[in-house]
XYZ file of N, CA and C in Angstrom:
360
model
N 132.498 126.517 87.120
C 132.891 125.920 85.852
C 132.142 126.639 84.749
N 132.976 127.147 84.106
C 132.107 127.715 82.486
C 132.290 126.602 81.527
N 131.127 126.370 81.224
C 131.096 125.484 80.066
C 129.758 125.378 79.428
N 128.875 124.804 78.046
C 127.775 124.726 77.544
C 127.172 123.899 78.942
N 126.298 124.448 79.548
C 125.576 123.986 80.614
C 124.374 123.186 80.631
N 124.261 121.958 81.287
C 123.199 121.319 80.857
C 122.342 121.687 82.423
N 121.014 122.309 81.836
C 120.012 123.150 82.881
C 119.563 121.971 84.112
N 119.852 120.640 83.760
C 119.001 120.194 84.413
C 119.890 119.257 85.272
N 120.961 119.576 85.344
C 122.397 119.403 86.063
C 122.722 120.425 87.598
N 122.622 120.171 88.592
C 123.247 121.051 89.337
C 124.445 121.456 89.289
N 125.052 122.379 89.807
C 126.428 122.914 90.006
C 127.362 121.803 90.579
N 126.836 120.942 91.695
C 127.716 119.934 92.417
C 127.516 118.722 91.700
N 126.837 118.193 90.483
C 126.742 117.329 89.470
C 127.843 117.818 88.187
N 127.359 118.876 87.994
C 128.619 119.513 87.376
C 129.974 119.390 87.486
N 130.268 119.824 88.562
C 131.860 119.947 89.442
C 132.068 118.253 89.403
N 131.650 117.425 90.194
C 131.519 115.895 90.342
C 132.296 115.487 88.888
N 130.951 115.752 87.940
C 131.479 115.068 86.691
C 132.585 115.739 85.705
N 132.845 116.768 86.269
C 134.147 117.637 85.100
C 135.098 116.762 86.404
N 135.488 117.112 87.363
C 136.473 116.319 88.360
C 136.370 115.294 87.453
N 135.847 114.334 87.859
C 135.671 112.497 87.399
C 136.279 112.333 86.340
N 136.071 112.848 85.801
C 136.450 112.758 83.724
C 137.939 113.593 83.915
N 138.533 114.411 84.523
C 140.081 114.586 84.785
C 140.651 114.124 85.459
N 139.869 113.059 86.202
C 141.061 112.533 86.912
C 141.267 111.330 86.738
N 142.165 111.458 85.101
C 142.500 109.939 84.518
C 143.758 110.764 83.673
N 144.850 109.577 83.904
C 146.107 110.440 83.092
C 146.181 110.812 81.557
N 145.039 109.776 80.999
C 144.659 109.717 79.697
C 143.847 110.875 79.141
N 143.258 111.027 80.102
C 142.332 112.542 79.906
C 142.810 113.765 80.203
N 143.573 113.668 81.027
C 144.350 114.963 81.065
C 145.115 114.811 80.137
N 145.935 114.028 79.972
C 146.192 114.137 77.725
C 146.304 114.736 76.835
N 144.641 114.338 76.815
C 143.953 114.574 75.699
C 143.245 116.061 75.560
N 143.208 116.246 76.770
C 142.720 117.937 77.172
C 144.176 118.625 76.745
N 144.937 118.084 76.949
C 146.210 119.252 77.190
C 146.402 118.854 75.637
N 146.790 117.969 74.369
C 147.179 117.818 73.713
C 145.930 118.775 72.652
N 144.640 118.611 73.488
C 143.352 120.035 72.286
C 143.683 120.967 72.704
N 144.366 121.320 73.329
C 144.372 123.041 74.286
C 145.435 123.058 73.178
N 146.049 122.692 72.636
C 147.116 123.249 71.436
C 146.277 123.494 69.797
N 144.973 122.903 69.925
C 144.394 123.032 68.736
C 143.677 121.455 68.397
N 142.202 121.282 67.530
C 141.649 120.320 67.000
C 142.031 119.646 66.856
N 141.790 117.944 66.670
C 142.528 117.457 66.131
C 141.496 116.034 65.838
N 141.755 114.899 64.950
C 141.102 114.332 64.966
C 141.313 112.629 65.525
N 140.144 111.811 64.909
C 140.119 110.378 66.048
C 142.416 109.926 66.009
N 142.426 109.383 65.109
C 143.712 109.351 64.378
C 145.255 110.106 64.762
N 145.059 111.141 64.026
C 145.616 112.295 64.789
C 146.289 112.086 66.167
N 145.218 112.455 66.744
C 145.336 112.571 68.652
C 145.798 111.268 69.014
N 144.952 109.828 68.651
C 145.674 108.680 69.010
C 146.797 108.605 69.086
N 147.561 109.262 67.762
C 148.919 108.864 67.920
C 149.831 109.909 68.183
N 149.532 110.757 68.524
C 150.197 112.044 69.462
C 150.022 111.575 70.428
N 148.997 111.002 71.368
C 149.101 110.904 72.772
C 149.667 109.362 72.928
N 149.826 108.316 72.048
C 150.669 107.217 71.885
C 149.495 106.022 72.455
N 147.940 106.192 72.262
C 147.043 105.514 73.303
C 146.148 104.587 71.299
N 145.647 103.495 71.766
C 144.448 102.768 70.818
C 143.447 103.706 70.290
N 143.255 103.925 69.172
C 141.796 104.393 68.281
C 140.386 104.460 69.458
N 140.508 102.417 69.960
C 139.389 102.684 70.578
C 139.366 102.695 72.462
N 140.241 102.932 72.823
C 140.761 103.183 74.393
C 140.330 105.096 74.235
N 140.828 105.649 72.894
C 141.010 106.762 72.801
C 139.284 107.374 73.089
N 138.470 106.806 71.701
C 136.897 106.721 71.877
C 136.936 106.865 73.338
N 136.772 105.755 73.811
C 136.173 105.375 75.331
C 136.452 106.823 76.026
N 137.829 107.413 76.023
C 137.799 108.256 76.930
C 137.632 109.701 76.193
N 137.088 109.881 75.087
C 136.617 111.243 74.496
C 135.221 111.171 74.637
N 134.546 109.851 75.059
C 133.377 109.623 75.151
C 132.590 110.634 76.780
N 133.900 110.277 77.276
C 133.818 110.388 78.958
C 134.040 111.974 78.815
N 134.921 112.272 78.594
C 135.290 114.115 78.465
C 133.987 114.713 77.138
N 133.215 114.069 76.238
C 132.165 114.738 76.101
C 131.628 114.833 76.795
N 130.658 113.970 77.753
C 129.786 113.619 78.686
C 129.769 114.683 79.566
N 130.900 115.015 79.992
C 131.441 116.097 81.322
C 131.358 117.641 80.032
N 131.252 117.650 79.089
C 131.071 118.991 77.921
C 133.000 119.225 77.870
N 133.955 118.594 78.203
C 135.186 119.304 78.594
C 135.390 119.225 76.934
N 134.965 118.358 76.304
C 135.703 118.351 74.339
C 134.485 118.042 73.878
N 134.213 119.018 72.465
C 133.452 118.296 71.974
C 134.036 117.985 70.010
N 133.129 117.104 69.310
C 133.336 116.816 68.404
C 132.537 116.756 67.171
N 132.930 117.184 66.191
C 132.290 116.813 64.716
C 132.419 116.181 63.603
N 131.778 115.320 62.975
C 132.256 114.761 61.942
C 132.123 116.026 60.741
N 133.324 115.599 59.971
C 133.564 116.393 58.695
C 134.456 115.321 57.598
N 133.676 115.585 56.447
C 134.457 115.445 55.163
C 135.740 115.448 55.057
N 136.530 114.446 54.953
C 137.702 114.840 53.903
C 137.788 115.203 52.305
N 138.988 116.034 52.066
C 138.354 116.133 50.335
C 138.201 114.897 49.860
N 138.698 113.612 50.102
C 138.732 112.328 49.317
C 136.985 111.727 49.755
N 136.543 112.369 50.554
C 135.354 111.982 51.215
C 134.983 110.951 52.109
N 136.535 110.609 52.727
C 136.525 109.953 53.908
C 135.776 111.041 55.299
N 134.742 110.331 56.035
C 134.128 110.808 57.341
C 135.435 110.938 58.145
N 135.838 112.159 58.897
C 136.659 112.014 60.085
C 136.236 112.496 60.776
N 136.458 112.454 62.174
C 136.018 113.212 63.773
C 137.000 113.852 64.158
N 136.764 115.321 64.445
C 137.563 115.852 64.995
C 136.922 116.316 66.363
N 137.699 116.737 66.947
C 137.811 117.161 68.257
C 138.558 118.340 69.033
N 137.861 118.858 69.820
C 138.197 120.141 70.652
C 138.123 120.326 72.164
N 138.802 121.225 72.805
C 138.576 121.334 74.153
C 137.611 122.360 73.828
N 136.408 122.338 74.922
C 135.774 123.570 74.827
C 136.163 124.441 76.058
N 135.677 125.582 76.283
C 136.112 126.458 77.160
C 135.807 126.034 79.051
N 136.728 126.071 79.536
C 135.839 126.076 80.848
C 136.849 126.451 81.670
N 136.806 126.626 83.088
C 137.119 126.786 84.000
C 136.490 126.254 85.122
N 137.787 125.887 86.165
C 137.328 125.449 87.721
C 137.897 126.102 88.461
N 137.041 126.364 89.760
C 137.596 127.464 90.485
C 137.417 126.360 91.778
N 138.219 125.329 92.266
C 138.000 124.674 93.811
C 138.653 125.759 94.985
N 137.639 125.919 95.752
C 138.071 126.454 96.822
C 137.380 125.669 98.042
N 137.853 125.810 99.391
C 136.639 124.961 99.858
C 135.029 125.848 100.046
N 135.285 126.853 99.694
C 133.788 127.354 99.283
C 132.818 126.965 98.363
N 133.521 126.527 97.663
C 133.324 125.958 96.452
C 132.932 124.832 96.416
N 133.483 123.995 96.673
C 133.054 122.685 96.949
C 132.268 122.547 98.229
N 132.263 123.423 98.947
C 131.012 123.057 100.127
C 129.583 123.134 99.397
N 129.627 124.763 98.404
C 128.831 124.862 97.750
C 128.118 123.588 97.118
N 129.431 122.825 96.293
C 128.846 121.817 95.168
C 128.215 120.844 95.840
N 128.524 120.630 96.982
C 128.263 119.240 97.494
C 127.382 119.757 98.037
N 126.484 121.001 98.305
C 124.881 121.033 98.770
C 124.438 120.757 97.789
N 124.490 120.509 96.545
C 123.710 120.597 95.264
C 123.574 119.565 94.914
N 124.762 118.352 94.701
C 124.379 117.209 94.586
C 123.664 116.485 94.421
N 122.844 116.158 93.361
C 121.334 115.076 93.280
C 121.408 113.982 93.858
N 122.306 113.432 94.561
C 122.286 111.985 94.645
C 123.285 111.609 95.753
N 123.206 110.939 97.069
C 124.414 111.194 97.811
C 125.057 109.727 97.840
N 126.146 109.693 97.908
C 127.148 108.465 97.177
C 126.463 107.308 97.920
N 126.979 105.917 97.185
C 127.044 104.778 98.503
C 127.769 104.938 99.637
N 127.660 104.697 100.370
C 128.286 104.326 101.504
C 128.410 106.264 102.287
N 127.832 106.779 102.295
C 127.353 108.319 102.357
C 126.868 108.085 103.828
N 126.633 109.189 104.425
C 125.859 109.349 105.116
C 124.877 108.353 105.846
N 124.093 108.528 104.785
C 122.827 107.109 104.759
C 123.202 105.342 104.995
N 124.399 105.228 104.512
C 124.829 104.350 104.426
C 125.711 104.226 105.785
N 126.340 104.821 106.485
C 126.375 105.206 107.931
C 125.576 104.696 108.882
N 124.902 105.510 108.784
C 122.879 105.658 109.605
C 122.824 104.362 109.733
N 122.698 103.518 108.746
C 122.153 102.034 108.412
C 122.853 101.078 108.906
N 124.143 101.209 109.528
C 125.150 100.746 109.758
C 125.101 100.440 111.692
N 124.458 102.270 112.247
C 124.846 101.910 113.378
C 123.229 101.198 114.183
């Protein structure tokens, strides 16, 4: 995945959370509706036909993962607006790839492994 990288993230925390945050129909959306260009809170709401604040909630989630990010800017009337962008990235799943991610992993799910173990 290319994207602004947070150092203290593994690769399989990475992958995890860009997955997680696309796999909602709302977010794929909203990714596909910035891949045409910026746009803001308003705007995008009503291009993608979704609530102001349903919309938040899930630009909140696709920052988090770095997939959009956003800035407030001036209007000339000097209304605050937020706009928004896809930033660059790429995923490459292969199962190499994901064998990879999932050695990296900080944290291994509920019901994992461990949760197995405990079981028998």
């Amino acid at each position: 995945m290319k994207a602004k990288t947070d150092h203290s993230a593994s690769p399989g925390d990475e992958l995890l959370r860009a997955l997680s945050a696309l796999a909602n129909p709302h977010r794929l959306r909203i990714v596909a509706a910035l891949a045409g260009g910026r746009n803001y809170v308003s705007g995008l709401a009503r291009e993608i036909g979704i609530s102001r604040p349903l919309l938040h909630m899930h630009l909140q989630r696709l920052e988090a993962a770095r997939l959009v990010s956003g800035n407030l800017e001036l209007s000339e009337d000097g209304k605050a607006m937020k706009y928004f962008e896809v930033t660059s990235f790429a995923l490459a799943l292969t199962p190499e790839t994901v064998a990879e991610a999932a050695r990296t992993l900080s944290a291994e799910p509920p019901g994992g492994q461990r949760g197995r173990e405990q079981q028998q």
